[in-house]
């Protein structure tokens, strides 16, 4: 990777008052290659843009003169009480944005009571992150995101490492058997720089390539012969004691299959617009998945969350919580843990403002903000 390395700033300049401000500033410190990696999407980036735009379309319907004293943002999720419904989504190679990488993000999350999901492709050891987070009394949940590897023994050992380190749930990403056609990354010539690797995957041996006959596809007749299936999800369920959430569920039929296979939660996600372009935005996909499950397991959502009003709308549409990705990387690039904490605090403050102005004392009343009966909880 060419270009100037990210600056190890730990303080923020004046005038950052929104997540958009953080994004604009981050573009001045990220290298062109890292900017393409974190901020780019698949193909023409239609889904990438729609993820943001779709949260802006629903209109809020405020109620006035309602009792608001004693209100709060607390929610229940997998047996825990969270201070607020904002979690940090799994994102790979965060040391591309700041030398402290995932350690800084995890620290900020823990201090602000925010759930943190560590990526399989993190650039720091999973044990180091857990050690940083688990001692914080007010922390949110600590989860580990997993890609199923063709080597089941390696996958099992990685899961047991996460269990031993103190992670409280597994988040299995199921929507990326292959990478999307990421034009922006390819134009930028993105490669990992020396010293940054998927350190938790060290020792994983790639599967032996297939011998292809003339006319066969490198993708379908080689790489995808190792793609996971529902049977692999059932196998994973059998080798871990941790709750399992499936990330990348967008179809109601898949949501029902996931629960039948043992998933204890789902994340409606289109991979941030990084895999299949022209998919619908997650704001549009969420309601059908929630309706299909009828509250049987919690349904979370990510993709395009940029304002506290977006969080309130997600909760109104039936989400149990939201996950935020790119804005966290922007904060990280801008000032390490301080920048991440500022992004989380901005989003939570905006959520509280939106709740108050819509007449919602708690998030149990979120549906009312979209003009619906507040009877979800």
Short mmCIF file of C-alpha atoms in Angstrom, two decimals:
data_model
loop_
_atom_site.label_atom_id
_atom_site.label_comp_id
_atom_site.label_asym_id
_atom_site.label_seq_id
_atom_site.Cartn_x
_atom_site.Cartn_y
_atom_site.Cartn_z
CA UNK A 1 0.00 0.00 0.00
CA UNK A 2 1.34 3.40 -0.97
CA UNK A 3 0.50 6.79 0.48
CA UNK A 4 0.90 8.43 3.86
CA UNK A 5 0.22 6.16 6.87
CA UNK A 6 -2.67 7.10 9.13
CA UNK A 7 -1.90 9.73 11.72
CA UNK A 8 -1.89 8.52 15.34
CA UNK A 9 -3.95 11.44 16.61
CA UNK A 10 -5.62 11.08 19.99
CA UNK A 11 -7.43 14.44 20.21
CA UNK A 12 -10.21 15.88 18.07
CA UNK A 13 -10.25 19.27 16.40
CA UNK A 14 -13.03 21.75 17.09
CA UNK A 15 -16.25 21.71 15.10
CA UNK A 16 -17.07 18.00 14.79
CA UNK A 17 -20.79 17.84 15.54
CA UNK A 18 -22.05 14.97 13.36
CA UNK A 19 -21.02 11.65 11.92
CA UNK A 20 -20.79 13.33 8.51
CA UNK A 21 -18.17 15.70 9.97
CA UNK A 22 -16.18 12.70 11.15
CA UNK A 23 -16.36 11.13 7.70
CA UNK A 24 -15.11 14.29 6.00
CA UNK A 25 -12.20 14.63 8.41
CA UNK A 26 -11.27 10.95 8.16
CA UNK A 27 -10.83 11.26 4.42
CA UNK A 28 -7.97 13.68 5.06
CA UNK A 29 -5.99 11.16 7.14
CA UNK A 30 -6.80 7.77 5.61
CA UNK A 31 -4.51 6.71 2.78
CA UNK A 32 -6.29 6.52 -0.61
CA UNK A 33 -6.13 2.73 -0.44
CA UNK A 34 -7.54 2.52 3.08
CA UNK A 35 -10.25 5.02 2.19
CA UNK A 36 -11.27 2.82 -0.76
CA UNK A 37 -11.29 -0.26 1.46
CA UNK A 38 -13.37 1.18 4.29
CA UNK A 39 -15.66 3.54 2.40
CA UNK A 40 -16.13 1.72 -0.89
CA UNK A 41 -18.85 -0.72 -1.88
CA UNK A 42 -19.61 -3.25 -4.56
CA UNK A 43 -19.82 -2.37 -8.25
CA UNK A 44 -21.69 0.93 -8.80
CA UNK A 45 -22.28 1.34 -5.06
CA UNK A 46 -26.05 1.69 -5.45
CA UNK A 47 -26.77 -0.37 -2.34
CA UNK A 48 -24.06 1.50 -0.44
CA UNK A 49 -25.85 4.79 -1.08
CA UNK A 50 -29.34 3.35 -0.61
CA UNK A 51 -28.46 2.05 2.85
CA UNK A 52 -28.09 5.65 4.02
CA UNK A 53 -30.92 7.13 1.96
CA UNK A 54 -33.50 4.55 3.03
CA UNK A 55 -33.34 5.57 6.70
CA UNK A 56 -34.05 9.15 5.66
CA UNK A 57 -37.31 8.32 3.88
CA UNK A 58 -39.61 7.31 6.76
CA UNK A 59 -41.10 10.39 8.41
CA UNK A 60 -41.33 10.77 12.17
CA UNK A 61 -44.67 11.58 13.79
CA UNK A 62 -44.02 13.38 17.09
CA UNK A 63 -46.44 13.30 19.98
CA UNK A 64 -46.45 16.24 22.39
CA UNK A 65 -47.02 16.87 26.10
CA UNK A 66 -46.28 13.28 27.04
CA UNK A 67 -44.45 12.43 30.30
CA UNK A 68 -40.73 12.13 29.56
CA UNK A 69 -39.05 12.40 32.99
CA UNK A 70 -37.16 9.25 33.88
CA UNK A 71 -36.88 8.17 30.25
CA UNK A 72 -33.97 6.03 29.11
CA UNK A 73 -32.45 4.20 26.15
CA UNK A 74 -32.04 0.81 27.85
CA UNK A 75 -32.93 -2.39 25.98
CA UNK A 76 -32.83 -6.12 26.72
CA UNK A 77 -30.72 -8.31 24.45
CA UNK A 78 -29.81 -11.99 24.90
CA UNK A 79 -30.36 -11.85 28.63
CA UNK A 80 -28.48 -8.61 29.24
CA UNK A 81 -29.59 -5.05 29.86
CA UNK A 82 -27.82 -2.67 27.52
CA UNK A 83 -27.48 1.03 28.28
CA UNK A 84 -28.48 1.77 24.69
CA UNK A 85 -29.19 -0.22 21.51
CA UNK A 86 -26.02 0.77 19.60
CA UNK A 87 -23.33 -1.86 18.93
CA UNK A 88 -20.15 -1.67 16.89
CA UNK A 89 -20.25 -3.88 13.82
CA UNK A 90 -17.38 -6.24 12.96
CA UNK A 91 -14.85 -4.56 10.69
CA UNK A 92 -11.55 -6.01 9.52
CA UNK A 93 -8.04 -4.56 9.68
CA UNK A 94 -8.78 -1.51 11.80
CA UNK A 95 -5.07 -0.76 12.16
CA UNK A 96 -5.36 0.57 8.61
CA UNK A 97 -7.23 3.51 10.15
CA UNK A 98 -5.16 4.06 13.29
CA UNK A 99 -2.14 2.30 14.80
CA UNK A 100 -4.17 1.32 17.89
CA UNK A 101 -6.79 -0.35 15.68
CA UNK A 102 -9.33 -2.65 17.33
CA UNK A 103 -7.81 -2.06 20.75
CA UNK A 104 -8.85 1.60 20.63
CA UNK A 105 -12.31 0.78 19.28
CA UNK A 106 -12.91 -1.87 21.93
CA UNK A 107 -11.77 0.46 24.72
CA UNK A 108 -14.09 3.25 23.61
CA UNK A 109 -16.98 0.80 23.28
CA UNK A 110 -16.41 -0.59 26.77
CA UNK A 111 -16.24 2.81 28.42
CA UNK A 112 -19.50 3.93 26.78
CA UNK A 113 -21.41 0.70 27.45
CA UNK A 114 -21.49 -0.14 23.76
CA UNK A 115 -21.56 -3.69 22.45
CA UNK A 116 -18.49 -4.62 20.42
CA UNK A 117 -18.19 -7.31 17.74
CA UNK A 118 -14.62 -8.28 16.86
CA UNK A 119 -13.98 -9.38 13.28
CA UNK A 120 -12.34 -12.70 12.45
CA UNK A 121 -10.08 -10.55 10.27
CA UNK A 122 -9.09 -8.25 13.10
CA UNK A 123 -5.54 -6.92 13.01
CA UNK A 124 -4.94 -7.62 16.73
CA UNK A 125 -5.24 -10.87 18.74
CA UNK A 126 -8.73 -11.66 19.99
CA UNK A 127 -7.38 -12.35 23.48
CA UNK A 128 -5.88 -8.85 23.75
CA UNK A 129 -9.21 -7.26 22.91
CA UNK A 130 -11.06 -9.37 25.46
CA UNK A 131 -8.52 -8.47 28.15
CA UNK A 132 -9.10 -4.78 27.40
CA UNK A 133 -12.88 -5.01 27.47
CA UNK A 134 -13.82 -7.51 30.15
CA UNK A 135 -12.53 -5.49 33.08
CA UNK A 136 -14.82 -2.53 32.36
CA UNK A 137 -17.79 -2.72 34.73
CA UNK A 138 -20.24 -0.82 32.53
CA UNK A 139 -19.27 -2.44 29.23
CA UNK A 140 -21.71 -3.75 26.68
CA UNK A 141 -21.64 -7.30 25.27
CA UNK A 142 -18.48 -8.65 23.65
CA UNK A 143 -19.12 -10.85 20.60
CA UNK A 144 -16.86 -12.56 18.07
CA UNK A 145 -17.64 -12.52 14.35
CA UNK A 146 -16.82 -15.67 12.44
CA UNK A 147 -16.37 -16.75 8.85
CA UNK A 148 -16.65 -20.53 8.53
CA UNK A 149 -13.36 -21.86 7.20
CA UNK A 150 -13.06 -24.98 5.03
CA UNK A 151 -10.84 -26.47 7.76
CA UNK A 152 -13.38 -27.44 10.44
CA UNK A 153 -10.69 -28.22 12.98
CA UNK A 154 -9.25 -24.73 12.63
CA UNK A 155 -12.72 -23.19 12.90
CA UNK A 156 -13.49 -25.24 16.02
CA UNK A 157 -10.20 -24.21 17.64
CA UNK A 158 -10.86 -20.55 16.81
CA UNK A 159 -14.32 -20.77 18.38
CA UNK A 160 -12.86 -22.36 21.50
CA UNK A 161 -10.25 -19.59 21.68
CA UNK A 162 -13.07 -17.04 21.65
CA UNK A 163 -14.94 -18.96 24.34
CA UNK A 164 -11.84 -19.21 26.55
CA UNK A 165 -11.11 -15.50 26.13
CA UNK A 166 -14.57 -14.54 27.41
CA UNK A 167 -16.54 -13.67 24.28
CA UNK A 168 -20.26 -13.95 24.95
CA UNK A 169 -21.72 -14.79 21.53
CA UNK A 170 -20.70 -15.75 18.01
CA UNK A 171 -21.80 -13.73 14.99
CA UNK A 172 -21.60 -15.92 11.88
CA UNK A 173 -21.46 -13.95 8.64
CA UNK A 174 -23.41 -15.90 6.02
CA UNK A 175 -23.80 -13.50 3.09
CA UNK A 176 -20.29 -13.47 1.63
CA UNK A 177 -19.24 -16.84 0.16
CA UNK A 178 -17.16 -14.66 -2.17
CA UNK A 179 -16.16 -11.01 -2.15
CA UNK A 180 -18.22 -8.54 -4.13
CA UNK A 181 -16.85 -6.81 -7.21
CA UNK A 182 -15.35 -3.85 -5.34
CA UNK A 183 -14.39 -1.51 -8.16
CA UNK A 184 -13.22 1.30 -5.90
CA UNK A 185 -10.76 -0.99 -4.12
CA UNK A 186 -9.43 -2.36 -7.38
CA UNK A 187 -8.93 1.10 -8.86
CA UNK A 188 -7.01 2.11 -5.73
CA UNK A 189 -4.84 -1.02 -5.93
CA UNK A 190 -5.68 -2.02 -2.36
CA UNK A 191 -3.38 -4.52 -0.68
CA UNK A 192 -2.59 -4.96 2.99
CA UNK A 193 0.59 -3.13 3.99
CA UNK A 194 3.41 -4.92 5.80
CA UNK A 195 2.63 -5.58 9.45
CA UNK A 196 -1.15 -5.73 9.11
CA UNK A 197 -2.68 -9.18 8.79
CA UNK A 198 -5.69 -11.22 9.89
CA UNK A 199 -3.65 -12.25 12.90
CA UNK A 200 -6.29 -14.57 14.36
CA UNK A 201 -6.20 -16.66 11.19
CA UNK A 202 -2.48 -17.38 11.40
CA UNK A 203 -1.83 -21.05 10.77
CA UNK A 204 -4.88 -21.52 8.55
CA UNK A 205 -3.85 -23.41 5.44
CA UNK A 206 -5.76 -22.64 2.26
CA UNK A 207 -7.66 -25.56 0.73
CA UNK A 208 -5.93 -27.43 -2.02
CA UNK A 209 -6.98 -26.02 -5.41
CA UNK A 210 -9.15 -28.21 -7.59
CA UNK A 211 -7.83 -29.46 -10.91
CA UNK A 212 -10.14 -27.81 -13.41
CA UNK A 213 -11.12 -29.24 -16.75
CA UNK A 214 -11.49 -26.99 -19.80
CA UNK A 215 -14.63 -24.91 -19.53
CA UNK A 216 -14.93 -25.21 -15.75
CA UNK A 217 -15.27 -22.16 -13.53
CA UNK A 218 -12.60 -21.15 -11.05
CA UNK A 219 -15.39 -19.79 -8.88
CA UNK A 220 -18.10 -22.46 -9.06
CA UNK A 221 -15.90 -25.52 -9.59
CA UNK A 222 -13.13 -24.57 -7.15
CA UNK A 223 -13.65 -21.80 -4.61
CA UNK A 224 -17.36 -22.38 -4.01
CA UNK A 225 -16.93 -26.10 -3.46
CA UNK A 226 -15.90 -25.02 0.06
CA UNK A 227 -18.74 -22.51 0.59
CA UNK A 228 -20.67 -23.11 3.83
CA UNK A 229 -24.23 -24.43 3.86
CA UNK A 230 -26.98 -24.84 6.46
CA UNK A 231 -25.34 -28.13 7.46
CA UNK A 232 -22.23 -26.19 8.46
CA UNK A 233 -24.33 -23.86 10.59
CA UNK A 234 -25.80 -26.88 12.37
CA UNK A 235 -22.28 -28.24 12.90
CA UNK A 236 -21.13 -24.93 14.38
CA UNK A 237 -24.11 -24.91 16.69
CA UNK A 238 -23.02 -28.33 17.94
CA UNK A 239 -19.44 -27.33 18.83
CA UNK A 240 -20.04 -24.17 20.84
CA UNK A 241 -21.82 -23.28 24.05
CA UNK A 242 -22.13 -19.63 22.98
CA UNK A 243 -25.30 -18.04 21.58
CA UNK A 244 -25.16 -17.90 17.79
CA UNK A 245 -26.37 -14.99 15.66
CA UNK A 246 -26.42 -15.12 11.86
CA UNK A 247 -25.37 -11.92 10.11
CA UNK A 248 -26.49 -11.30 6.54
CA UNK A 249 -30.07 -12.57 6.72
CA UNK A 250 -32.32 -10.57 4.40
CA UNK A 251 -35.06 -13.00 3.30
CA UNK A 252 -37.91 -14.13 5.59
CA UNK A 253 -37.50 -17.76 4.48
CA UNK A 254 -33.82 -17.69 5.44
CA UNK A 255 -34.76 -16.11 8.76
CA UNK A 256 -37.03 -19.05 9.56
CA UNK A 257 -34.36 -21.55 8.47
CA UNK A 258 -31.83 -19.81 10.68
CA UNK A 259 -33.99 -20.20 13.75
CA UNK A 260 -34.75 -23.82 12.90
CA UNK A 261 -30.99 -24.43 12.66
CA UNK A 262 -30.42 -23.03 16.14
CA UNK A 263 -29.67 -19.34 15.68
CA UNK A 264 -30.55 -17.29 18.76
CA UNK A 265 -30.50 -13.99 16.94
CA UNK A 266 -30.30 -12.52 13.44
CA UNK A 267 -28.67 -9.46 11.91
CA UNK A 268 -30.36 -8.03 8.85
CA UNK A 269 -27.39 -6.91 6.80
CA UNK A 270 -26.33 -6.51 3.18
CA UNK A 271 -22.68 -6.33 4.21
CA UNK A 272 -22.70 -2.56 4.06
CA UNK A 273 -23.24 -2.65 0.30
CA UNK A 274 -19.88 -4.42 -0.13
CA UNK A 275 -21.04 -7.71 -1.67
CA UNK A 276 -24.07 -7.73 -4.00
CA UNK A 277 -24.90 -4.36 -5.52
CA UNK A 278 -28.54 -3.34 -6.19
CA UNK A 279 -29.80 -5.24 -3.14
CA UNK A 280 -32.49 -3.35 -1.22
CA UNK A 281 -31.42 -1.24 1.72
CA UNK A 282 -31.57 -2.87 5.13
CA UNK A 283 -34.20 -0.38 6.28
CA UNK A 284 -36.46 -1.85 3.59
CA UNK A 285 -35.57 -5.48 4.39
CA UNK A 286 -35.95 -5.32 8.17
CA UNK A 287 -39.76 -5.30 8.58
CA UNK A 288 -40.39 -8.53 6.65
CA UNK A 289 -37.74 -10.43 8.61
CA UNK A 290 -39.14 -9.16 11.92
CA UNK A 291 -42.67 -10.12 10.88
CA UNK A 292 -41.57 -13.60 9.78
CA UNK A 293 -40.17 -14.41 13.21
CA UNK A 294 -42.84 -12.79 15.37
CA UNK A 295 -40.43 -12.01 18.19
CA UNK A 296 -39.07 -15.57 18.47
CA UNK A 297 -35.47 -14.30 18.48
CA UNK A 298 -34.02 -10.78 18.48
CA UNK A 299 -33.46 -9.19 15.07
CA UNK A 300 -30.71 -6.59 14.77
CA UNK A 301 -29.89 -4.45 11.76
CA UNK A 302 -26.87 -2.66 10.29
CA UNK A 303 -26.14 -0.60 7.21
CA UNK A 304 -26.36 3.15 6.73
CA UNK A 305 -27.04 4.24 10.33
CA UNK A 306 -25.81 7.83 10.46
CA UNK A 307 -28.19 9.66 12.82
CA UNK A 308 -29.99 9.09 16.09
CA UNK A 309 -33.24 9.36 14.15
CA UNK A 310 -32.06 6.33 12.12
CA UNK A 311 -31.64 4.35 15.34
CA UNK A 312 -35.12 5.33 16.52
CA UNK A 313 -36.63 4.33 13.17
CA UNK A 314 -34.87 0.97 13.28
CA UNK A 315 -36.29 0.30 16.73
CA UNK A 316 -39.72 1.42 15.54
CA UNK A 317 -39.50 -1.12 12.70
CA UNK A 318 -38.84 -3.94 15.15
CA UNK A 319 -35.07 -4.07 15.55
CA UNK A 320 -33.74 -5.15 18.93
CA UNK A 321 -30.57 -3.09 18.37
CA UNK A 322 -28.44 -1.60 15.59
CA UNK A 323 -24.83 -2.04 14.57
CA UNK A 324 -22.69 0.80 13.25
CA UNK A 325 -19.61 0.32 11.08
CA UNK A 326 -18.04 2.96 8.87
CA UNK A 327 -18.70 5.94 11.19
CA UNK A 328 -16.74 4.12 13.90
CA UNK A 329 -13.77 3.72 11.56
CA UNK A 330 -14.01 7.42 10.76
CA UNK A 331 -13.84 8.29 14.43
CA UNK A 332 -10.95 5.86 14.87
CA UNK A 333 -9.02 7.45 12.02
CA UNK A 334 -9.62 10.89 13.47
CA UNK A 335 -8.50 10.34 17.06
CA UNK A 336 -8.24 6.69 18.06
CA UNK A 337 -10.35 5.73 21.07
CA UNK A 338 -11.31 9.36 21.64
CA UNK A 339 -12.74 9.61 18.13
CA UNK A 340 -14.69 6.35 18.43
CA UNK A 341 -16.12 7.46 21.77
CA UNK A 342 -17.18 10.78 20.24
CA UNK A 343 -19.02 9.03 17.39
CA UNK A 344 -20.89 6.78 19.82
CA UNK A 345 -21.75 9.68 22.10
CA UNK A 346 -23.05 11.79 19.20
CA UNK A 347 -25.28 8.97 18.04
CA UNK A 348 -26.63 8.25 21.49
CA UNK A 349 -27.26 11.94 22.22
CA UNK A 350 -29.15 12.26 18.93
CA UNK A 351 -31.21 9.18 19.81
CA UNK A 352 -32.23 10.70 23.14
CA UNK A 353 -33.14 13.99 21.45
CA UNK A 354 -35.23 12.17 18.82
CA UNK A 355 -37.01 10.14 21.49
CA UNK A 356 -37.83 13.22 23.52
CA UNK A 357 -39.11 15.17 20.52
CA UNK A 358 -41.27 12.21 19.43
CA UNK A 359 -42.73 11.79 22.91
CA UNK A 360 -41.05 8.42 23.52
CA UNK A 361 -40.06 7.95 27.15
CA UNK A 362 -38.46 4.58 26.38
CA UNK A 363 -37.67 2.56 23.29
CA UNK A 364 -40.65 0.33 24.04
CA UNK A 365 -42.63 3.25 22.59
CA UNK A 366 -40.46 3.62 19.47
CA UNK A 367 -43.16 2.42 17.06
CA UNK A 368 -45.21 5.46 18.04
CA UNK A 369 -42.55 7.63 16.37
CA UNK A 370 -43.62 6.21 13.00
CA UNK A 371 -47.30 6.70 13.76
CA UNK A 372 -47.88 3.08 14.85
CA UNK A 373 -49.23 1.60 18.08
CA UNK A 374 -46.53 1.31 20.73
CA UNK A 375 -47.29 -2.30 21.48
CA UNK A 376 -44.12 -4.10 20.38
CA UNK A 377 -42.92 -4.82 23.93
#
